[in-house]
Short mmCIF file of C-alpha atoms in Angstrom, two decimals:
data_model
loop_
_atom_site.label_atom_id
_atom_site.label_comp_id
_atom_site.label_asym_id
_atom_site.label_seq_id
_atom_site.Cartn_x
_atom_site.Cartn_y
_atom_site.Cartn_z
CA UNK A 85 -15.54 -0.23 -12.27
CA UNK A 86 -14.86 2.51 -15.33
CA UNK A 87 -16.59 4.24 -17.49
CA UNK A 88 -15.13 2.60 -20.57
CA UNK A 89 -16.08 -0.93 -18.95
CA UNK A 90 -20.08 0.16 -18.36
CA UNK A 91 -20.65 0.81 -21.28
CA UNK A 92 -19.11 -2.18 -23.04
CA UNK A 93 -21.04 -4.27 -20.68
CA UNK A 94 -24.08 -2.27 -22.08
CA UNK A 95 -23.25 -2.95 -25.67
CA UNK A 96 -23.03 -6.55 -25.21
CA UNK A 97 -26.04 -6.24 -24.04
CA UNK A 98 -28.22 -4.42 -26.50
CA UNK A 99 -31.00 -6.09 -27.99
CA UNK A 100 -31.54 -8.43 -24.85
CA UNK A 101 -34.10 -7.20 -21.43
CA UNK A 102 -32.51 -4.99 -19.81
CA UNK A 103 -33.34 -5.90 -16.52
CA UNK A 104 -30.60 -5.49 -14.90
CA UNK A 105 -28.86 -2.61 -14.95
CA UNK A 106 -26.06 -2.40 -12.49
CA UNK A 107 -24.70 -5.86 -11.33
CA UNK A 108 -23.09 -3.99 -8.30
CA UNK A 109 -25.87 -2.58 -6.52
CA UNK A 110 -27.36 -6.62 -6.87
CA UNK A 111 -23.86 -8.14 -5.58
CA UNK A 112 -23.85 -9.47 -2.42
CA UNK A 113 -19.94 -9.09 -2.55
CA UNK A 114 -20.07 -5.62 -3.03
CA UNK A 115 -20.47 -3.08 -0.08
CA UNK A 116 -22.49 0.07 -0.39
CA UNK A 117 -20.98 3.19 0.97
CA UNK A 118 -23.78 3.67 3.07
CA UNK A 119 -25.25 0.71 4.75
CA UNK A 120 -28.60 0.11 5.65
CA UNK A 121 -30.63 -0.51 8.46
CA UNK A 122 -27.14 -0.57 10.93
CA UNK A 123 -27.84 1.86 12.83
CA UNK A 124 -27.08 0.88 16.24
CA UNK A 125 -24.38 -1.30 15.15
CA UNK A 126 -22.80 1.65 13.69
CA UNK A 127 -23.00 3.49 16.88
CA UNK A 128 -21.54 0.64 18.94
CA UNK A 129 -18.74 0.61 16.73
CA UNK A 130 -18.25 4.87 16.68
CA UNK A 131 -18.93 4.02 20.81
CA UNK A 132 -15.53 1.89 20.78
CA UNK A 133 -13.76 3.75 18.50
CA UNK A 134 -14.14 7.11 20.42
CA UNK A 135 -10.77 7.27 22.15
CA UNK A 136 -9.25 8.51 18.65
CA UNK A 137 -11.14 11.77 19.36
CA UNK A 138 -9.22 12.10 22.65
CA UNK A 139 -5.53 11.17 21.11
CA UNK A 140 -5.51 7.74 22.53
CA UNK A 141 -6.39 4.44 20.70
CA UNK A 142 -9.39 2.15 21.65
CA UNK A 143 -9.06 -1.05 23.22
CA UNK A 144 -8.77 -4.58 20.81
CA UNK A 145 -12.63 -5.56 20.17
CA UNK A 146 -14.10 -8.50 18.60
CA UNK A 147 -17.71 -7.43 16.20
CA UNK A 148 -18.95 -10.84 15.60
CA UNK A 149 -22.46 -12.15 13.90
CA UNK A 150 -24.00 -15.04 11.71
CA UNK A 151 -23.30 -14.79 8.30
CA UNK A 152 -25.01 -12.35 6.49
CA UNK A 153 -25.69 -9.81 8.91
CA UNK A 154 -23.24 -6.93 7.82
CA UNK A 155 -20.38 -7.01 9.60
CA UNK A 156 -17.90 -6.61 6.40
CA UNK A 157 -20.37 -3.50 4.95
CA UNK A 158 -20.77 -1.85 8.17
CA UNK A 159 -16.37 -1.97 9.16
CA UNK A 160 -15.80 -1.44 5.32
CA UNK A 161 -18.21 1.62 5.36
CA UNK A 162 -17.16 2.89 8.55
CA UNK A 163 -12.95 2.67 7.72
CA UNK A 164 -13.58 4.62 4.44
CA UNK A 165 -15.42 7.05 5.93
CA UNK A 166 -12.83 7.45 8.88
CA UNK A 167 -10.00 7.07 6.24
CA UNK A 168 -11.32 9.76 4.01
CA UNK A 169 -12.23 12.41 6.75
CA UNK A 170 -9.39 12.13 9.50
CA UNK A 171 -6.55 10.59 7.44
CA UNK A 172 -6.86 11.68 3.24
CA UNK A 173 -7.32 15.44 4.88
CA UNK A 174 -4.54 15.49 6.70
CA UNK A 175 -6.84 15.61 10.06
CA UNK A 176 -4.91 16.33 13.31
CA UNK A 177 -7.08 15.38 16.33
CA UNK A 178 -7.20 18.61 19.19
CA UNK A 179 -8.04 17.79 22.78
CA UNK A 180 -8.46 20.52 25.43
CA UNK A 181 -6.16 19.21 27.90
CA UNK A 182 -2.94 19.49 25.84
CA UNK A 183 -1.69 22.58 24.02
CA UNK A 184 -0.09 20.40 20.95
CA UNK A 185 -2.11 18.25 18.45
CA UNK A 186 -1.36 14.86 17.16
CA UNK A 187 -2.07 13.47 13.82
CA UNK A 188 -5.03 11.23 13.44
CA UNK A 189 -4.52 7.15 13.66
CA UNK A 190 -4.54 5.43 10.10
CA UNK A 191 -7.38 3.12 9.29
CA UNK A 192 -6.77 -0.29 7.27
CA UNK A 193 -8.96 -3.06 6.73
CA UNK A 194 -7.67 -6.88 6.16
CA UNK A 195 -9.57 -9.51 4.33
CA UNK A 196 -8.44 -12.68 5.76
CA UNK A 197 -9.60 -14.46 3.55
CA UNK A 198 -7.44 -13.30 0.89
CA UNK A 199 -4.20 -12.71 3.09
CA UNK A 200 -4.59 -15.65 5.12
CA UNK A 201 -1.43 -15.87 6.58
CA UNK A 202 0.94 -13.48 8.90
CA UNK A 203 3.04 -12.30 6.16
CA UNK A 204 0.11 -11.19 4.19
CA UNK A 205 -1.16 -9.48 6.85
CA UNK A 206 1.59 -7.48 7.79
CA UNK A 207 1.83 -6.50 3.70
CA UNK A 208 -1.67 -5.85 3.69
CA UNK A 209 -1.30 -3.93 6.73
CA UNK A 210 1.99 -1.80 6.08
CA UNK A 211 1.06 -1.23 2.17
CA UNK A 212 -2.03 0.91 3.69
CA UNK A 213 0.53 2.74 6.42
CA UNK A 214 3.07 3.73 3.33
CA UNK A 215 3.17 5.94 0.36
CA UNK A 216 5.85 3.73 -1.32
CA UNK A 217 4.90 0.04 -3.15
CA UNK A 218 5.53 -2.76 -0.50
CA UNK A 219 7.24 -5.27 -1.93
CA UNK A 220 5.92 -8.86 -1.86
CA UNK A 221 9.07 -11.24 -3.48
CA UNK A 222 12.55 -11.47 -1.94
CA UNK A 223 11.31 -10.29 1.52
CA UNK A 224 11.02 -11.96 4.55
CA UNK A 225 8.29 -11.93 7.28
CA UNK A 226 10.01 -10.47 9.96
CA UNK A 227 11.42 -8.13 7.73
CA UNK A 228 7.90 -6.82 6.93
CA UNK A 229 7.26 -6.84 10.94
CA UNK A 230 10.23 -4.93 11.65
CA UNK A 231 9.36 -2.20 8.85
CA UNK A 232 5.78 -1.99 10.32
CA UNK A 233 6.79 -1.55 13.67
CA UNK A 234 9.19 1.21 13.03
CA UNK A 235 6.44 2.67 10.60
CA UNK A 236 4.68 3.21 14.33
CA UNK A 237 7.57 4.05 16.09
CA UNK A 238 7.15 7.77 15.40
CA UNK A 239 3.85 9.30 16.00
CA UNK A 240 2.19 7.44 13.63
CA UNK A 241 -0.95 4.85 14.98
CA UNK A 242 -3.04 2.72 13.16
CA UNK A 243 -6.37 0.90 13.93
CA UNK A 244 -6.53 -2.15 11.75
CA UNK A 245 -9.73 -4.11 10.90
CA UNK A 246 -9.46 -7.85 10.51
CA UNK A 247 -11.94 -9.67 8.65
CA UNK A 248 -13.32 -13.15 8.38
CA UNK A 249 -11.17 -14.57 11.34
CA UNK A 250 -11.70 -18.20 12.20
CA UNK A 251 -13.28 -19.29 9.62
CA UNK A 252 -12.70 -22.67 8.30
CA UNK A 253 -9.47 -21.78 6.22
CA UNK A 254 -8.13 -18.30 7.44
CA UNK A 255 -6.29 -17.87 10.47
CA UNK A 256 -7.41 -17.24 14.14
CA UNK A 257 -7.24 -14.91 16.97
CA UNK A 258 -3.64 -16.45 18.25
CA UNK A 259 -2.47 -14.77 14.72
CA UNK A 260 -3.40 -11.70 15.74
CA UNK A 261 -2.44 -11.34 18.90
CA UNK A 262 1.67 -12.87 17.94
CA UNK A 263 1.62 -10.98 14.89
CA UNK A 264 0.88 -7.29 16.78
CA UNK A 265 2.63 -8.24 19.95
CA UNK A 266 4.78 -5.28 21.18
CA UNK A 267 2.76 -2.77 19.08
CA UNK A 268 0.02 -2.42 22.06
CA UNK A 269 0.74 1.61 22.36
CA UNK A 270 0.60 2.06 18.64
CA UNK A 271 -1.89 -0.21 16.96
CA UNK A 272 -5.13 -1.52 18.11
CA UNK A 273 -6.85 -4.29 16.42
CA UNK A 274 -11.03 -5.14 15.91
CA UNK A 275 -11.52 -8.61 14.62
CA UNK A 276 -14.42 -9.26 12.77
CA UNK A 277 -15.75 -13.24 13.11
CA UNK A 278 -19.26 -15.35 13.21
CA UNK A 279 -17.73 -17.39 16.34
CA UNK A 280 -19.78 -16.61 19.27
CA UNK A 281 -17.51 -15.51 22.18
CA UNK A 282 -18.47 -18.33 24.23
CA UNK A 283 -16.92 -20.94 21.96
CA UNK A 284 -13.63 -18.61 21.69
CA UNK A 285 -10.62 -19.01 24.49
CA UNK A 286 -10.77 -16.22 26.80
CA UNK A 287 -7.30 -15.78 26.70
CA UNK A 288 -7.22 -14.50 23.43
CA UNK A 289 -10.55 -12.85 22.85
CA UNK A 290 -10.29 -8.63 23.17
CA UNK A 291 -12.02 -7.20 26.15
CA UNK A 292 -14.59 -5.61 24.01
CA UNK A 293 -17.02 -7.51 21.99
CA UNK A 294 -19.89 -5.86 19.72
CA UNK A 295 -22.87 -8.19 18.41
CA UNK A 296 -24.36 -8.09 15.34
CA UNK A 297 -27.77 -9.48 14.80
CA UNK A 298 -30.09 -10.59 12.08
CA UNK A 299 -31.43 -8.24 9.99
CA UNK A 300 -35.01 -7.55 10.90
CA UNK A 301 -37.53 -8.21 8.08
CA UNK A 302 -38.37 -4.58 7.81
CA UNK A 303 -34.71 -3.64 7.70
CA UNK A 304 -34.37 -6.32 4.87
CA UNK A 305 -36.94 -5.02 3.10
CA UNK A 306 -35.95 -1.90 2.80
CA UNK A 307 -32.17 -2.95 1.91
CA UNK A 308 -33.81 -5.18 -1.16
CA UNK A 309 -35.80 -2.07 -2.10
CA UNK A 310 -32.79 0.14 -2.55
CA UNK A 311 -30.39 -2.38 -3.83
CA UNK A 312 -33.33 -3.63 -6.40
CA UNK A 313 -34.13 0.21 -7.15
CA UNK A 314 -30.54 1.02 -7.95
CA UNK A 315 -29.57 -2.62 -9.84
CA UNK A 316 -32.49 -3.53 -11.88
CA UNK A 317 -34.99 -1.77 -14.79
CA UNK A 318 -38.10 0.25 -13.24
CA UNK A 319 -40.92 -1.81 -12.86
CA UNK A 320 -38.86 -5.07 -12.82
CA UNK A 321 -39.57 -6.23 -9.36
CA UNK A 322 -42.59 -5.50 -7.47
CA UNK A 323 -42.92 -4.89 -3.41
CA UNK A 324 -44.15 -8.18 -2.53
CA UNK A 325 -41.72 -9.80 -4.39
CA UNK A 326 -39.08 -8.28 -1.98
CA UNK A 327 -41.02 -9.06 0.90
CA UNK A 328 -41.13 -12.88 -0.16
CA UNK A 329 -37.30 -12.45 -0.43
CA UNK A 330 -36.73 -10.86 3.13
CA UNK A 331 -39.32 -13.79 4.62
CA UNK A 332 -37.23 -16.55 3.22
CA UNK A 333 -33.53 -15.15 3.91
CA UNK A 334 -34.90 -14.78 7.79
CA UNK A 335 -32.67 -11.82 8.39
CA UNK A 336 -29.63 -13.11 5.95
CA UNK A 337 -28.60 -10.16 3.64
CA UNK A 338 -26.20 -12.50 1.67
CA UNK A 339 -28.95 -15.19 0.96
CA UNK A 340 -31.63 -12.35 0.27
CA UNK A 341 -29.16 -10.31 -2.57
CA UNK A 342 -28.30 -13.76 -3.81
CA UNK A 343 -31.81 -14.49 -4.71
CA UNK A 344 -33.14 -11.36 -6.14
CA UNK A 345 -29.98 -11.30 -8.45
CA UNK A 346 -30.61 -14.94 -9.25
CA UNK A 347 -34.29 -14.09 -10.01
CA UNK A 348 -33.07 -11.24 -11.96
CA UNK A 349 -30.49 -13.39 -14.54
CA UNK A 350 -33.50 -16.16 -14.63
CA UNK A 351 -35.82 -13.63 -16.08
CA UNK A 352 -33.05 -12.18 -18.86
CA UNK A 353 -32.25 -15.43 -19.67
CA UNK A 354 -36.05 -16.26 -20.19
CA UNK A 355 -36.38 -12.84 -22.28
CA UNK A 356 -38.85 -11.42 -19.73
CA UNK A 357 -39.13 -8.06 -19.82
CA UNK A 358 -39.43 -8.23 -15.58
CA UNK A 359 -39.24 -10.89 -12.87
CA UNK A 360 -42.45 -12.98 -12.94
CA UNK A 361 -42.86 -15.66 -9.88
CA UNK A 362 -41.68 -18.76 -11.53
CA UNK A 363 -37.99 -16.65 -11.93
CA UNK A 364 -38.60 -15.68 -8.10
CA UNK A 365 -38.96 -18.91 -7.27
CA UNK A 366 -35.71 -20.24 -9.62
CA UNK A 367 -34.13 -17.97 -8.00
CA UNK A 368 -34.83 -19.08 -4.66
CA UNK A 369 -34.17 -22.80 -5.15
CA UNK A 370 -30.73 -21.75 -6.80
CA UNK A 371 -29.56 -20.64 -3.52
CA UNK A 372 -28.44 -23.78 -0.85
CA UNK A 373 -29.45 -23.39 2.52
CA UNK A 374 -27.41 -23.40 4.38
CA UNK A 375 -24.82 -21.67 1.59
CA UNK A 376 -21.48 -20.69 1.46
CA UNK A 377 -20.92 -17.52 1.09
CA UNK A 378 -19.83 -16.04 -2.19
CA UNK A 379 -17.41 -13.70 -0.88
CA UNK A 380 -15.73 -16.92 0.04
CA UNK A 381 -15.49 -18.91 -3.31
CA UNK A 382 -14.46 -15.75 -5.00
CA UNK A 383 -11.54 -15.26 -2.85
CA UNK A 384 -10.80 -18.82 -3.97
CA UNK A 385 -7.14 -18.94 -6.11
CA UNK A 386 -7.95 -18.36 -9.56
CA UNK A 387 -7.20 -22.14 -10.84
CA UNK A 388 -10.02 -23.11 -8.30
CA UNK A 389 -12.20 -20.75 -9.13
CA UNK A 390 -11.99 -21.74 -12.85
CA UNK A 391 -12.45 -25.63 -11.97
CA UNK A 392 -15.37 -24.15 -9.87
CA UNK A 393 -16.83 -22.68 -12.92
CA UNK A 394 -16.15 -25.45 -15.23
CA UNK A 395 -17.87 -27.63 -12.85
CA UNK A 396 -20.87 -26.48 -12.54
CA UNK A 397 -21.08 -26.18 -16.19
CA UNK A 398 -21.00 -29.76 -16.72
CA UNK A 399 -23.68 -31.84 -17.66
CA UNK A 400 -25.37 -34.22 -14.46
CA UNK A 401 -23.84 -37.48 -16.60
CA UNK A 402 -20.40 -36.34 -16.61
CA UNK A 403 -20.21 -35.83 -13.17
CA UNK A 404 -21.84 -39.28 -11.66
CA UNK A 405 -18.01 -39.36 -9.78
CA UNK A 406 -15.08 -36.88 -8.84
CA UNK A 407 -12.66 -38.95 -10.84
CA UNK A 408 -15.50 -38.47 -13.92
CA UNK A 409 -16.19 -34.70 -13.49
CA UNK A 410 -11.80 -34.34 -13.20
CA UNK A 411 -11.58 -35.67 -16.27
CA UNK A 412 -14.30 -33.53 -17.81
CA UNK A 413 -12.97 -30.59 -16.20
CA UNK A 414 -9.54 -31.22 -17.45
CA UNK A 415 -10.54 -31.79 -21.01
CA UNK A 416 -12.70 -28.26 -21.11
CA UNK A 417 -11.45 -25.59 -23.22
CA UNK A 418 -8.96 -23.26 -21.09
CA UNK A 419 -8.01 -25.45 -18.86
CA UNK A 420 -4.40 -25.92 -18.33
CA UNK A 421 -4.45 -28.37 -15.33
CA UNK A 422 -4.13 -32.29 -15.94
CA UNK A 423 -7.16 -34.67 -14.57
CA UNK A 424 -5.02 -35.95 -11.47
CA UNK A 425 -4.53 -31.99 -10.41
CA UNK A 426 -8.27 -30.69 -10.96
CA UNK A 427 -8.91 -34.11 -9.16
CA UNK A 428 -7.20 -33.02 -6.02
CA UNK A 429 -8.63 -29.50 -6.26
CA UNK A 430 -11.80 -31.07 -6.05
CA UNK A 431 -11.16 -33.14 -2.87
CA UNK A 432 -9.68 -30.01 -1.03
CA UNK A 433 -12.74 -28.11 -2.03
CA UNK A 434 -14.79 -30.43 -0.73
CA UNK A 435 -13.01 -30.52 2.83
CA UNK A 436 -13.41 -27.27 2.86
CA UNK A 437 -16.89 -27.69 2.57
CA UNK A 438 -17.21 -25.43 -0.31
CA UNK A 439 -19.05 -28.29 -2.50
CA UNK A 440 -20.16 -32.17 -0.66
CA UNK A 441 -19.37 -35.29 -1.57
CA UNK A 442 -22.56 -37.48 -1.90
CA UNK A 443 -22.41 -41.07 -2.42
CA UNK A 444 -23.62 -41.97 -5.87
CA UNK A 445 -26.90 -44.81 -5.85
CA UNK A 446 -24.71 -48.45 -6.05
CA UNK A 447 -25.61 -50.16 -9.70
CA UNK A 448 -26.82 -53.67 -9.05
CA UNK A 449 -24.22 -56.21 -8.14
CA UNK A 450 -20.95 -53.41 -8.74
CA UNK A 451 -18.76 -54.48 -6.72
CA UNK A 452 -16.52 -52.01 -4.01
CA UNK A 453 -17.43 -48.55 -2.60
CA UNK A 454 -20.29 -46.40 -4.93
CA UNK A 455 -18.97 -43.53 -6.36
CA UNK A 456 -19.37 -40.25 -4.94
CA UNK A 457 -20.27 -37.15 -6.94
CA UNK A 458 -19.84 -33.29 -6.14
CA UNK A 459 -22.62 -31.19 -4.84
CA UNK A 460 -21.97 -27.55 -4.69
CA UNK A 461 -22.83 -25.73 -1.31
CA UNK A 462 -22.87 -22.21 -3.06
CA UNK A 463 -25.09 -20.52 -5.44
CA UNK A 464 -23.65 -21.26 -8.66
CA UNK A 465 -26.44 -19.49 -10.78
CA UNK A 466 -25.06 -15.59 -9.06
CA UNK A 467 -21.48 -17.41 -9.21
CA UNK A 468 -20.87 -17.96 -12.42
CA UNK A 469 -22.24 -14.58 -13.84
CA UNK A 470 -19.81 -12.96 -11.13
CA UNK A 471 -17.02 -15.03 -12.22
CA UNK A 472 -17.75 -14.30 -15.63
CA UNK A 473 -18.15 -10.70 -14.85
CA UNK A 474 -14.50 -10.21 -13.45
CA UNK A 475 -12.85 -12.10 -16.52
CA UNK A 476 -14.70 -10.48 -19.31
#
């Protein structure tokens, strides 16, 4: 974020509380540069990633852990920091067993949730190897493969981070393993997933795996205290109202950031001056349990998102059925997207699981199946001020 955008953002804001003071440090879709209370997850991962200190590449590794737990802050923190001090330095790795030095491996990280199929990755993936723009129109996906691999042909390496893998709508381990096949010697792969590796085919899952558990309450705390400390007004929030917080999420990081920024937007938009109990508590109920995770909705395509945000919008009466909340999400202002359209949006979202379809109470002697209305299964309250965040 700029400069110049801060302090518009403050502008629009004079003359209301000013409780919150930097939406970032509340996000839960925005990683910190330092982490907290990872330690020893940290040091498992700098444990598996050691052979880059001894001009070789680590093995393939799966990190995987419930939702929540830090997985994307601690690989996102730990591949900037690697990128920044072996790779934007120009960093050649010595060893004492060999006279000559080698330059040090390349670190990229991959959302999969955003480039959710092979030729994304391999954009995603090159784009961070290359000086030059990659393009993304009039190119083929084994052309992009062919590029990356003679990218590492040289001696050039890369350890590439894959995030979000087999989730509901992003692809698996299979991917990985047929999109880097044949680049063994010069790239090395950690997938990042919440699949236990008991439920995944040993065939495919990487000899190494690295768990990553629940937040303890203490370790919660103390993340709430410096996120809250750095996001909101002094005197705004109060210890015990953070411990409440880390007590309910039960070591869930997303959950616990959700609802202190929820509690935080319920007490501006009640002109409190700081975050009494009854905006705890709205703040609270606003999350679902269990939620989908905004990270997930935001990586949505736009014209979903914006139905998304239309949607919850809406009145309870004009959304008694999906056919009755397309139609009032078609006839919104800025919506571009006819009733049958936002209609089907709304179907796929809801196979996706990212809102539920729940069966509407029969009226007396109707004839045919009851209607079913929408139920979101995020936290629209922290949603829609993101949303509306990014476009303003």
């Amino acid at each position: 974020m700029d400069i110049e955008a801060r302090i518009r953002r403050r502008q629009r804001r004079s003359g209301e509380p000013r409780i919150v003071q930097d939406y970032d440090a509340l996000s839960p879709v925005v990683h910190v540069e330092e982490p907290s209370g990872r330690g020893p997850v940290l040091e498992q991962l700098l444990d598996h990633l050691d052979p880059i200190f001894e001009r070789s590449l680590p093995p393939t590794a799966y990190v995987w852990g419930d939702g929540g737990v830090g997985k994307s802050a601690v690989v996102t923190a730990l591949f900037n920091h690697l990128d920044r001090m072996l790779t934007r330095t120009g960093s050649v790795i010595h060893t004492t067993t060999r006279a000559r030095s080698t330059p040090a491996p390349e670190f990229v990280y991959v959302d999969a949730r955003v480039d959710d199929s092979e030729f994304a990755l391999y954009h995603t993936v090159l784009d961070g190897l290359v000086d030059e723009q990659v393009p993304k129109q009039g190119v083929r996906t084994d052309s992009l493969r062919s590029r990356l691999m003679e990218r590492l042909s040289g001696t050039d390496r890369a350890v590439v981070a894959v995030d979000h893998v087999d989730e509901l709508d992003t692809f698996g381990l299979s991917t990985l393993h047929g999109a880097f096949d044949g680049m063994d010697d010069r790239l090395s792969w950690i997938a990042v997933g919440r699949t236990s590796p008991e439920e995944l085919s040993s065939e495919l899952l990487p000899p190494e795996h690295i768990h990553v558990p629940p937040y303890q309450q203490h370790a919660l705390v103390d993340l709430l205290t410096g996120r809250a400390s750095d996001g909101l007004a002094r005197q705004a929030f109060d210890h015990e109202q953070i411990r409440r917080i880390a007590e309910w999420a039960e070591g869930d990081a997303h959950d616990a950031l959700t609802a202190l920024f929820g509690a935080a937007e319920v007490a501006t938009s009640e002109g409190h001056g700081r975050i009494h109990e009854r905006d705890l508590e709205a703040g609270l109920d606003a999350v679902p349990r269990p939620t989908v995770a905004l990270g997930r909705v935001l990586t949505l395509p736009e014209n979903r998102q914006l139905v998304l945000r239309t949607l919850v919008d809406l009145p309870e009466a004009e959304t008694t059925s999906v056919g009755e909340a397309a139609e009032s999400v078609a006839a919104a202002p800025g919506i571009e997207l006819s009733p049958s359209t936002v209609k089907r949006y709304l179907y796929e979202l809801a196979e996706e699981g990212i809102t539920e379809r729940v069966t509407a109470e029969r009226k007396v002697d109707s004839a045919g199946r009851p209607p079913s209305r929408l139920e979101p299964r995020f936290p629209t309250l922290v949603f829609s001020r993101l949303y509306d965040l990014q476009h303003e």
